[in-house]
Coordinates of C-alpha atoms and ligand atoms in Angstrom, one line a residue:
Chain X
M1 CA -0.2 0.1 0.0
A2 CA 1.4 3.5 -0.9
I3 CA 2.9 5.5 2.3
I4 CA 3.3 8.5 0.4
E5 CA 0.6 8.9 -2.1
T6 CA -1.0 11.9 -3.9
K7 CA -3.7 12.7 -5.7
E8 CA -3.3 15.0 -9.3
L9 CA -1.6 17.3 -7.7
T10 CA -1.4 20.4 -9.0
K11 CA 0.1 23.9 -8.0
H12 CA -0.1 26.9 -9.7
Y13 CA 1.6 30.3 -8.8
I14 CA 0.1 33.1 -9.5
L15 CA 2.3 36.1 -9.7
G16 CA 0.1 38.7 -11.4
K17 CA -3.0 39.0 -13.1
K18 CA -2.3 37.1 -16.4
K19 CA 1.3 36.0 -14.7
I20 CA 0.8 31.9 -13.6
V21 CA 4.0 29.7 -13.1
V22 CA 3.5 26.0 -12.9
G23 CA 4.9 25.0 -10.6
L24 CA 2.7 20.9 -10.1
E25 CA 0.2 19.1 -12.7
K26 CA -1.3 16.4 -12.0
V27 CA 1.2 14.4 -10.3
N28 CA -0.3 10.9 -9.7
L29 CA 3.0 9.8 -7.5
E30 CA 2.6 6.2 -5.3
V31 CA 6.4 5.7 -2.3
N32 CA 5.4 2.7 -1.0
Q33 CA 6.0 1.7 2.7
G34 CA 9.8 1.0 3.3
E35 CA 10.9 1.7 -0.4
I36 CA 13.5 4.9 -0.8
F37 CA 12.1 6.7 -3.5
G38 CA 13.7 9.5 -5.4
I39 CA 12.7 12.7 -7.9
L40 CA 14.9 13.4 -9.8
G41 CA 14.0 16.8 -12.4
P42 CA 16.8 19.4 -13.6
N43 CA 16.0 22.8 -12.0
G44 CA 12.7 24.4 -12.0
S45 CA 10.9 20.7 -12.6
G46 CA 8.6 21.7 -9.3
K47 CA 10.6 18.2 -7.3
T48 CA 10.7 20.4 -4.6
T49 CA 7.3 22.3 -5.0
C50 CA 5.8 18.8 -4.4
L51 CA 7.6 18.0 -1.4
K52 CA 5.8 21.2 0.4
L53 CA 2.2 20.1 -0.7
L54 CA 2.9 17.0 0.9
L55 CA 3.9 18.4 4.4
G56 CA 0.9 22.0 4.1
I57 CA 3.9 24.4 3.4
L58 CA 2.6 25.5 0.4
F59 CA -1.9 24.4 -0.8
P60 CA -2.2 22.7 -3.5
T61 CA -4.2 24.3 -6.0
S62 CA -6.2 21.2 -6.7
G63 CA -6.1 16.9 -6.2
Q64 CA -4.9 16.0 -3.5
A65 CA -1.8 15.2 -1.3
Y66 CA -1.9 11.6 1.4
I67 CA 0.8 10.6 3.9
M68 CA -0.6 7.1 5.8
G69 CA -3.3 8.5 3.5
K70 CA -3.3 11.8 6.9
P71 CA -4.2 15.2 4.9
P72 CA -0.9 17.6 4.9
Y73 CA -2.7 20.0 7.5
D74 CA -2.5 16.6 10.5
V75 CA -1.1 16.8 13.3
E76 CA -0.3 13.1 14.3
M77 CA 1.0 12.6 10.8
K78 CA 3.5 14.6 11.1
Q79 CA 4.5 13.3 14.8
H80 CA 6.2 10.4 12.3
V81 CA 7.3 12.5 10.1
G82 CA 10.8 14.1 9.3
F83 CA 12.2 16.4 7.4
L84 CA 15.2 18.4 5.0
P85 CA 14.1 21.5 2.9
E86 CA 16.5 22.2 0.5
N87 CA 19.1 24.1 1.7
P88 CA 18.6 24.4 5.3
Y89 CA 18.8 27.1 7.4
Y90 CA 18.5 27.9 11.1
Y91 CA 18.0 30.4 14.3
D92 CA 21.2 31.5 13.4
Y93 CA 21.8 32.1 17.5
L94 CA 21.8 28.4 18.6
T95 CA 23.6 25.6 18.7
G96 CA 23.4 22.2 17.3
P97 CA 22.3 20.6 20.7
E98 CA 20.5 24.1 21.5
L99 CA 18.6 23.2 18.4
L100 CA 17.3 19.6 17.7
Q101 CA 16.0 20.3 22.4
F102 CA 13.9 22.6 20.5
Y103 CA 12.8 20.0 17.9
A104 CA 12.5 17.4 20.2
S105 CA 10.8 19.5 22.6
L106 CA 8.0 20.1 19.9
F107 CA 7.5 16.2 19.3
G108 CA 7.3 16.0 23.0
I109 CA 10.3 13.6 23.3
D110 CA 10.6 14.0 27.4
S111 CA 14.3 15.1 28.1
D112 CA 16.1 12.1 28.8
T113 CA 15.4 10.7 25.9
S114 CA 16.1 13.5 24.0
K115 CA 19.5 13.5 25.4
K116 CA 20.6 10.4 24.8
R117 CA 19.2 10.9 21.3
I118 CA 20.4 13.8 20.4
D119 CA 24.5 12.5 21.5
E120 CA 23.8 9.7 19.0
L121 CA 22.8 11.8 16.4
L122 CA 25.5 14.9 16.7
E123 CA 27.9 11.9 17.0
L124 CA 26.1 10.3 13.6
V125 CA 26.4 13.2 12.2
E126 CA 30.2 14.9 13.5
L127 CA 29.5 17.3 14.5
H128 CA 29.8 16.0 18.4
N129 CA 33.0 19.0 18.8
V130 CA 31.3 21.9 17.9
R131 CA 28.6 20.9 19.8
R132 CA 29.0 24.8 21.5
L133 CA 29.4 26.4 18.2
H134 CA 26.1 28.7 16.8
L135 CA 25.0 27.5 13.8
R136 CA 26.2 31.4 12.3
H137 CA 28.8 29.6 11.9
Y138 CA 28.5 26.9 10.7
S139 CA 29.5 25.9 7.1
K140 CA 27.2 24.6 4.7
G141 CA 28.0 21.2 4.9
M142 CA 27.6 21.6 8.6
L143 CA 24.1 23.3 7.9
E144 CA 23.1 20.4 5.8
R145 CA 24.6 18.2 8.9
I146 CA 23.0 19.5 11.5
G147 CA 19.9 19.5 9.3
L148 CA 19.7 15.6 8.6
A149 CA 20.0 15.4 12.4
A150 CA 17.0 17.4 13.4
S151 CA 14.8 14.8 10.5
L152 CA 15.8 12.7 12.7
I153 CA 14.9 13.9 16.1
N154 CA 12.1 11.8 16.0
D155 CA 12.9 8.8 15.5
P156 CA 10.3 8.9 12.2
E157 CA 9.3 6.5 10.5
I158 CA 8.5 8.4 6.5
L159 CA 11.8 11.0 6.2
I160 CA 11.5 13.7 3.3
L161 CA 14.7 15.6 2.3
D162 CA 15.0 17.5 -0.2
E163 CA 19.0 17.6 -1.7
P164 CA 20.3 15.6 1.5
T165 CA 24.2 15.9 -0.5
T166 CA 24.5 19.2 -1.7
G167 CA 26.6 21.3 0.1
L168 CA 27.9 17.8 1.7
D169 CA 31.9 16.5 0.6
P170 CA 32.6 13.5 -0.5
I171 CA 32.8 11.2 2.8
G172 CA 29.7 13.5 3.3
C173 CA 27.6 11.5 0.6
R174 CA 28.9 8.0 1.7
D175 CA 27.8 9.0 4.8
T176 CA 24.2 9.8 3.9
R177 CA 23.9 7.3 1.8
N178 CA 25.1 4.7 3.7
L179 CA 22.1 5.7 6.5
L180 CA 20.3 6.3 4.1
L181 CA 20.4 2.6 3.1
K182 CA 20.7 1.2 7.1
L183 CA 17.4 3.6 7.9
K184 CA 15.7 1.6 4.6
E185 CA 16.6 -2.0 6.7
Q186 CA 15.0 -0.6 10.0
G187 CA 12.0 -0.6 8.1
K188 CA 11.6 3.5 7.5
T189 CA 9.9 5.1 3.8
I190 CA 12.3 7.7 2.6
L191 CA 11.7 10.2 -0.2
L192 CA 14.2 12.4 -1.4
S193 CA 14.5 14.5 -4.3
S194 CA 18.6 15.3 -5.6
H195 CA 20.4 15.9 -8.3
F196 CA 23.4 13.3 -7.6
L197 CA 22.3 10.5 -10.0
S198 CA 24.9 8.3 -9.3
E199 CA 23.6 9.0 -5.7
V200 CA 20.0 8.0 -6.7
E201 CA 21.3 5.0 -8.8
R202 CA 22.9 3.4 -6.0
V203 CA 20.1 3.7 -3.2
C204 CA 16.9 4.2 -4.8
D205 CA 15.0 2.1 -5.3
R206 CA 12.8 3.1 -7.1
I207 CA 13.1 6.8 -9.3
A208 CA 10.3 9.6 -10.5
I209 CA 11.5 11.9 -12.7
F210 CA 9.7 15.8 -13.2
H211 CA 9.9 18.1 -16.3
R212 CA 8.0 21.7 -16.4
G213 CA 5.8 19.9 -13.8
Y214 CA 4.5 17.5 -14.7
L215 CA 5.7 13.9 -14.0
L216 CA 7.3 12.5 -17.1
A217 CA 8.0 8.6 -15.3
T218 CA 7.8 6.4 -12.5
G219 CA 9.2 2.9 -11.9
T220 CA 12.5 1.4 -10.8
L221 CA 15.6 1.8 -13.2
D222 CA 15.8 -1.4 -14.9
G223 CA 12.5 -1.1 -15.7
L224 CA 12.3 1.8 -17.0
N225 CA 15.6 1.8 -18.4
K226 CA 14.2 -1.2 -20.9
Q227 CA 10.8 0.3 -21.6
Y228 CA 13.1 3.5 -22.7
Q229 CA 15.7 1.4 -24.1
A230 CA 18.1 4.0 -21.7
E231 CA 22.0 2.2 -21.0
N232 CA 21.6 4.5 -18.3
L233 CA 20.0 6.4 -15.4
E234 CA 21.9 9.9 -16.9
D235 CA 20.7 8.6 -21.2
L236 CA 17.4 8.0 -19.4
F237 CA 16.9 11.3 -17.7
V238 CA 17.6 12.6 -21.3
K239 CA 16.2 10.3 -23.1
T240 CA 12.5 10.6 -20.8
I241 CA 13.3 15.4 -21.2
C242 CA 14.2 15.8 -24.9
T243 CA 11.0 13.4 -25.7
F244 CA 9.2 15.2 -23.5
D245 CA 10.4 18.8 -25.0
N246 CA 10.0 17.5 -29.1
Q247 CA 6.3 17.0 -28.2
Q248 CA 5.8 20.0 -26.5
A249 CA 7.1 22.0 -29.7
V250 CA 5.6 19.2 -32.0
K251 CA 2.3 20.8 -30.4
T252 CA 2.8 23.9 -30.1
G253 CA 4.0 23.9 -34.1
E254 CA 0.2 22.1 -34.2
A255 CA -1.3 25.0 -32.4
T256 CA 0.1 27.9 -34.8
Chain R
M1 CA -0.7 24.8 25.4
K2 CA 3.1 23.3 25.6
K3 CA 4.2 23.4 21.9
M4 CA 3.2 27.4 21.8
W5 CA 4.8 28.1 24.7
L6 CA 8.6 26.4 23.5
I7 CA 7.8 28.6 20.7
G8 CA 7.3 32.3 22.7
L9 CA 10.5 30.4 25.2
N10 CA 12.9 30.3 21.7
T11 CA 11.4 33.4 19.7
F12 CA 12.4 35.3 23.5
R13 CA 15.3 33.7 23.6
E14 CA 16.4 34.2 19.7
S15 CA 15.7 37.7 21.1
I16 CA 17.7 37.9 24.0
R17 CA 20.8 36.3 22.3
K18 CA 20.7 39.3 19.5
K19 CA 20.8 42.0 21.8
T20 CA 19.6 44.9 19.1
L21 CA 16.8 45.6 20.9
Y22 CA 18.1 46.1 24.0
I23 CA 20.1 49.1 22.6
I24 CA 16.9 50.0 21.7
L25 CA 16.4 49.7 26.2
I26 CA 19.1 51.1 26.5
F27 CA 18.5 54.2 24.9
A28 CA 14.8 54.8 27.7
L29 CA 17.5 53.9 30.5
I30 CA 20.0 56.7 29.2
V31 CA 16.3 59.3 28.9
I32 CA 15.4 58.5 31.9
G33 CA 18.2 58.5 33.9
A34 CA 18.7 61.9 31.9
S35 CA 15.7 62.8 33.2
K36 CA 16.8 64.3 35.8
L37 CA 19.1 66.6 34.4
F38 CA 16.5 68.8 32.7
S39 CA 15.6 69.8 35.8
F40 CA 17.3 73.4 37.5
L41 CA 14.5 73.9 40.0
T42 CA 12.6 73.3 43.0
A43 CA 13.0 69.2 44.6
E44 CA 8.4 68.4 43.4
E45 CA 9.3 70.1 40.0
E46 CA 12.2 68.1 39.8
L47 CA 10.6 64.5 40.7
K48 CA 7.0 65.1 37.7
M49 CA 10.1 65.8 35.2
I50 CA 11.2 62.1 35.8
K51 CA 7.9 60.8 36.1
D52 CA 6.6 62.8 33.9
V53 CA 9.6 61.9 30.7
S54 CA 10.9 58.7 32.5
F55 CA 6.9 57.6 31.6
S56 CA 6.7 59.0 28.2
A57 CA 10.3 57.8 27.3
I58 CA 8.4 53.9 29.0
E59 CA 6.2 53.9 26.4
F60 CA 7.1 55.2 23.4
F61 CA 10.5 53.6 23.6
G62 CA 8.2 50.3 24.5
A63 CA 6.3 50.9 22.0
L64 CA 9.6 51.0 19.3
I65 CA 10.4 47.9 21.0
A66 CA 7.3 46.2 21.2
I67 CA 7.0 47.0 17.2
F68 CA 10.3 45.5 15.7
G69 CA 10.4 42.4 18.0
S70 CA 6.6 41.8 16.7
L71 CA 7.9 42.5 13.3
Y72 CA 11.3 40.4 13.2
A73 CA 9.7 37.4 15.2
L74 CA 7.3 37.0 12.2
S75 CA 8.8 37.6 9.5
G76 CA 12.7 37.2 10.1
E77 CA 11.2 33.1 10.9
I78 CA 9.7 33.4 7.3
E79 CA 12.5 35.7 5.1
R80 CA 15.7 33.2 7.0
R81 CA 13.3 30.2 5.9
T82 CA 13.6 28.7 9.2
I83 CA 9.5 28.3 9.5
Y84 CA 9.9 25.7 6.5
T85 CA 11.2 23.3 9.5
L86 CA 9.0 24.9 11.9
L87 CA 5.4 23.9 10.7
T88 CA 6.2 20.4 10.1
K89 CA 6.4 19.5 13.4
P90 CA 3.6 18.4 14.6
I91 CA 2.2 21.8 15.6
R92 CA -1.0 23.8 14.1
R93 CA -0.1 27.3 12.5
S94 CA -2.6 28.1 15.6
D95 CA 0.2 27.4 18.1
F96 CA 2.8 29.1 15.7
V97 CA 0.9 32.5 15.8
I98 CA -0.1 32.0 19.4
G99 CA 3.6 31.3 20.3
K100 CA 5.0 34.2 18.6
F101 CA 2.5 36.1 21.1
F102 CA 4.1 35.1 23.9
G103 CA 7.4 35.8 23.1
V104 CA 6.5 38.7 21.9
S105 CA 4.8 39.7 25.5
M106 CA 8.0 38.1 27.1
I107 CA 9.9 40.3 25.4
I108 CA 8.1 43.1 26.1
F109 CA 8.0 42.3 29.4
V110 CA 11.2 41.9 30.3
N111 CA 11.8 45.2 28.4
F112 CA 9.2 47.0 30.5
I113 CA 10.4 45.6 33.7
L114 CA 13.6 46.2 33.4
A115 CA 12.7 50.1 32.5
S116 CA 10.5 50.6 35.0
A117 CA 12.8 49.4 37.9
F118 CA 15.4 51.7 37.0
F119 CA 12.5 54.2 37.3
I120 CA 11.3 53.6 40.3
G121 CA 15.3 52.8 41.5
L122 CA 15.9 56.8 40.5
L123 CA 12.3 57.9 42.0
I124 CA 14.0 55.5 45.9
F125 CA 16.8 57.5 44.9
K126 CA 15.4 60.7 45.6
K127 CA 13.9 59.6 48.8
S128 CA 10.0 60.1 46.9
P129 CA 9.1 56.5 46.0
P130 CA 6.2 55.0 44.6
D131 CA 2.5 55.4 44.8
I132 CA 0.7 52.5 44.0
Q133 CA -0.6 55.3 41.7
V134 CA 2.2 55.3 39.3
F135 CA 1.4 51.8 39.1
K136 CA -1.5 52.4 37.8
T137 CA 0.3 54.5 35.1
L138 CA 3.2 51.6 34.4
L139 CA 0.1 48.9 34.3
L140 CA -1.5 50.8 31.5
I141 CA 1.6 51.3 29.6
F142 CA 2.6 47.4 29.7
F143 CA -1.1 47.0 28.6
E144 CA -0.9 49.2 26.0
L145 CA 2.3 47.5 24.7
I146 CA 1.1 44.4 24.7
L147 CA -1.7 45.5 22.6
I148 CA 0.6 47.2 19.9
G149 CA 3.0 44.3 19.9
S150 CA -0.4 42.4 19.0
I151 CA -0.8 44.1 16.6
T152 CA 1.9 44.3 14.5
L153 CA 2.2 40.4 15.1
A154 CA -2.0 40.8 13.0
L155 CA -0.2 42.9 10.5
G156 CA 2.7 40.6 9.4
T157 CA 0.7 37.6 8.6
F158 CA -0.5 39.7 5.4
T159 CA 1.6 43.0 4.6
S160 CA 5.7 43.3 3.4
D161 CA 7.8 44.9 6.5
A162 CA 7.4 48.1 4.8
F163 CA 4.2 48.4 5.1
N164 CA 3.6 46.5 8.0
I165 CA 5.9 49.0 9.8
I166 CA 4.2 52.1 8.4
C167 CA 0.8 51.2 9.4
S168 CA 2.3 50.2 12.9
F169 CA 3.3 53.5 13.5
F170 CA 0.8 55.4 11.4
L171 CA -1.9 53.4 14.4
Y172 CA 0.9 54.1 17.5
I173 CA 0.3 57.7 16.4
V174 CA -3.5 58.1 14.9
G175 CA -4.6 56.3 18.0
H176 CA -3.2 59.2 20.3
L177 CA -4.4 61.5 18.5
T178 CA -7.7 59.9 18.6
S179 CA -8.9 62.8 21.3
Y180 CA -8.0 65.7 19.0
G181 CA -9.7 63.1 15.8
K182 CA -13.2 63.5 17.8
E183 CA -13.2 67.5 17.5
L184 CA -12.0 67.1 13.8
I185 CA -15.2 64.4 12.9
E186 CA -17.3 66.8 14.6
R187 CA -16.7 69.9 12.5
M188 CA -16.2 68.1 9.5
E189 CA -19.0 69.1 7.1
S190 CA -19.4 66.7 5.0
V191 CA -21.7 64.2 6.2
V192 CA -19.5 61.0 3.7
M193 CA -16.3 61.8 4.8
R194 CA -18.0 61.9 8.6
G195 CA -18.9 59.2 8.2
L196 CA -16.1 57.6 7.4
T197 CA -13.5 59.3 9.7
D198 CA -16.3 57.9 12.2
M199 CA -15.8 54.5 11.4
L200 CA -11.5 54.1 11.3
Y201 CA -12.2 56.1 14.9
T202 CA -13.9 53.5 16.0
L203 CA -11.6 50.7 14.8
V204 CA -8.1 52.3 15.5
P205 CA -7.7 51.7 18.6
N206 CA -7.4 54.2 21.3
Y207 CA -4.3 53.9 23.4
E208 CA -4.5 57.7 24.3
N209 CA -7.5 55.6 27.2
F210 CA -4.3 53.4 28.4
N211 CA -2.3 57.6 29.0
I212 CA -3.1 58.6 32.1
R213 CA 0.4 60.0 33.7
D214 CA -0.4 63.3 33.0
K215 CA -3.0 63.1 35.4
I216 CA -0.7 60.6 37.6
V217 CA 1.9 63.5 37.6
V218 CA -0.3 66.5 38.5
G219 CA -1.3 64.9 41.1
L220 CA -4.9 63.2 40.7
D221 CA -6.0 60.2 41.3
V222 CA -7.1 57.2 39.1
S223 CA -9.2 54.7 40.1
W224 CA -8.8 51.6 39.9
S225 CA -12.5 50.5 37.5
Y226 CA -10.8 52.9 35.2
V227 CA -7.4 50.6 34.7
G228 CA -9.8 47.6 34.9
W229 CA -12.0 49.3 31.8
T230 CA -9.1 50.0 30.4
I231 CA -7.0 47.0 31.0
L232 CA -10.9 44.8 29.8
Y233 CA -10.8 47.4 25.8
G234 CA -6.8 46.4 25.3
I235 CA -7.7 42.3 25.9
L236 CA -10.9 43.1 23.8
Y237 CA -9.1 44.6 21.1
L238 CA -5.6 42.3 21.3
C239 CA -8.2 39.3 21.1
I240 CA -9.5 40.7 18.4
A241 CA -5.9 41.3 16.3
L242 CA -5.0 37.6 17.1
E243 CA -8.2 36.3 15.7
I244 CA -6.7 38.5 12.3
A245 CA -3.2 36.8 12.9
L246 CA -4.9 33.3 13.3
Y247 CA -7.1 33.9 9.9
F248 CA -4.5 35.0 7.7
F249 CA -1.7 33.0 8.0
E250 CA -4.0 29.6 8.5
K251 CA -4.5 30.7 4.7
R252 CA -1.2 31.8 3.8
E253 CA 1.9 30.2 1.8
I254 CA 5.1 30.2 3.2
Ligands
LIG1 N1 7.6 30.7 -4.4 C1 6.7 30.9 -6.0 N2 6.5 31.7 -6.6 C2 6.4 31.7 -7.8 N3 7.0 30.7 -8.5 C3 7.6 29.4 -7.7 C4 7.9 30.0 -6.6 N4 8.8 28.7 -5.7 C5 8.5 28.1 -6.7 N5 8.2 28.4 -8.0 C6 8.7 28.2 -9.5 O1 7.5 26.7 -9.7 C7 8.3 26.2 -10.3 C8 9.4 24.9 -9.8 O2 9.8 25.1 -8.4 P1 10.6 24.1 -7.5 O3 11.2 24.7 -6.5 O4 9.6 23.2 -6.8 O5 11.4 22.9 -8.3 P2 12.6 22.2 -8.5 O6 12.5 21.0 -8.9 O7 13.1 22.0 -6.7 O8 14.6 22.6 -8.8 P3 15.9 22.9 -7.7 O9 16.0 21.3 -9.3 O10 16.9 23.7 -8.6 O11 15.8 22.8 -7.0 C9 9.6 26.8 -10.7 O12 9.1 27.1 -12.4 C10 9.8 28.3 -10.1 O13 10.0 28.8 -10.9
LIG2 MG1 14.3 22.0 -5.2

């Protein structure tokens, strides 16, 4: 059964009277329990829009989104979800442990449990040596790391990560990859967006390719490669997008 | 309830560490401290001067702290996108808004207490310990500041920062001029204009209600029932402001 699901999910950004930007167009997505699902797509293809809609940060123009069968505004559902936003940015004047403690308290985690958990997580993302540093002195990659730790503070069933490895060094990338695989072993469901194809190739069970707000293709890597007669993910990526663009070109050509 | 409190505490903690608002407080303390320099008159006049200047300073600088504190509490969180993570935690949007209100109120409270303590210290130093009337004046100033903060918070849920600042200060000034306003309205020729300004007059919170310092300074008394009703008036307006904030923030895309 799908643990994350969207039905004809559509988001149009209204910028002016006649200026509408398509963020997402009738997307039907299903993520199954226990899998790692990767969303790919060029810049501005709607990946972040989709994740924000799922979490209720944005409201859909039409269509629905569900996590564990619950709509995005459901508070109880969020108890089981962890989220890492794109280019995360946190309260400047807190230290790493203080930030985690704040989020832990919002989840209602008692202080003994959260203390233990914070120590583990800081160790995990290797920020245990900078416990007293304020976040405003963190580097980009360190922010990404503390963000990852923050998204895991409630030991979530579902993890939603928007580009979790941008800004990380090669070792950080590898560690994150291993972490994701370990979390999957524990039965967690992970939905992530990424630009790193090799990364996605290695960790994701299934992928979706977005382009200009449309969901072009979804399935397992092997399945899609066969379907599109592609050799690898990069080939697949380029093929689906070019095919779509050509079709659009033909359509607009016919129209004029 | 607990989550609102946590969000409020976090807002407060950040404001303490940032220290920007405390610069305003320092100004207030300087003005209060300097008030005794103004007088070269009798001891009694000097005391009047100290009270008058101090009440005004606590109110005015408090209003600055309320407005800028509220402004930052909301738009700071949005601008720096910390709100993305916060709203994906198991909290309602209403928890966030009320939490911010708590946080701003704490900021106002602490600044108000520090400035008031300094003022009261000065009075004691001048061998004229404050009477109950002084405390009544301060109490009403405090409620006025909380109201100012909540109005800026409400405006922040649907306007830009620049517009919010202009509106907040406009309301602050007009809210203090309402008694003149009433006279003006009565003198107006056009019925339409009179109707419009009359409406504006009722909508704008009458901050002047909270101002009893002119009476207190010259030694007149203000009854507890006046103080009580004014506080009630303030709380009513505050509830309306929060209701507006909740309404707009519930629908807001960030
Ligand atoms: N707040 C907004 N207002 C207007 N348009 C927006 C807004 N946010 C996103 N868009 C538009 O929606 C489209 C999809 O943006 P989105 O951020 O979802 O892309 P993305 O796939 O995450 O891109 P990237 O890989 O660069 O992160 C883009 O065309 C973008 O211009
Ligand atoms: Mg994005």
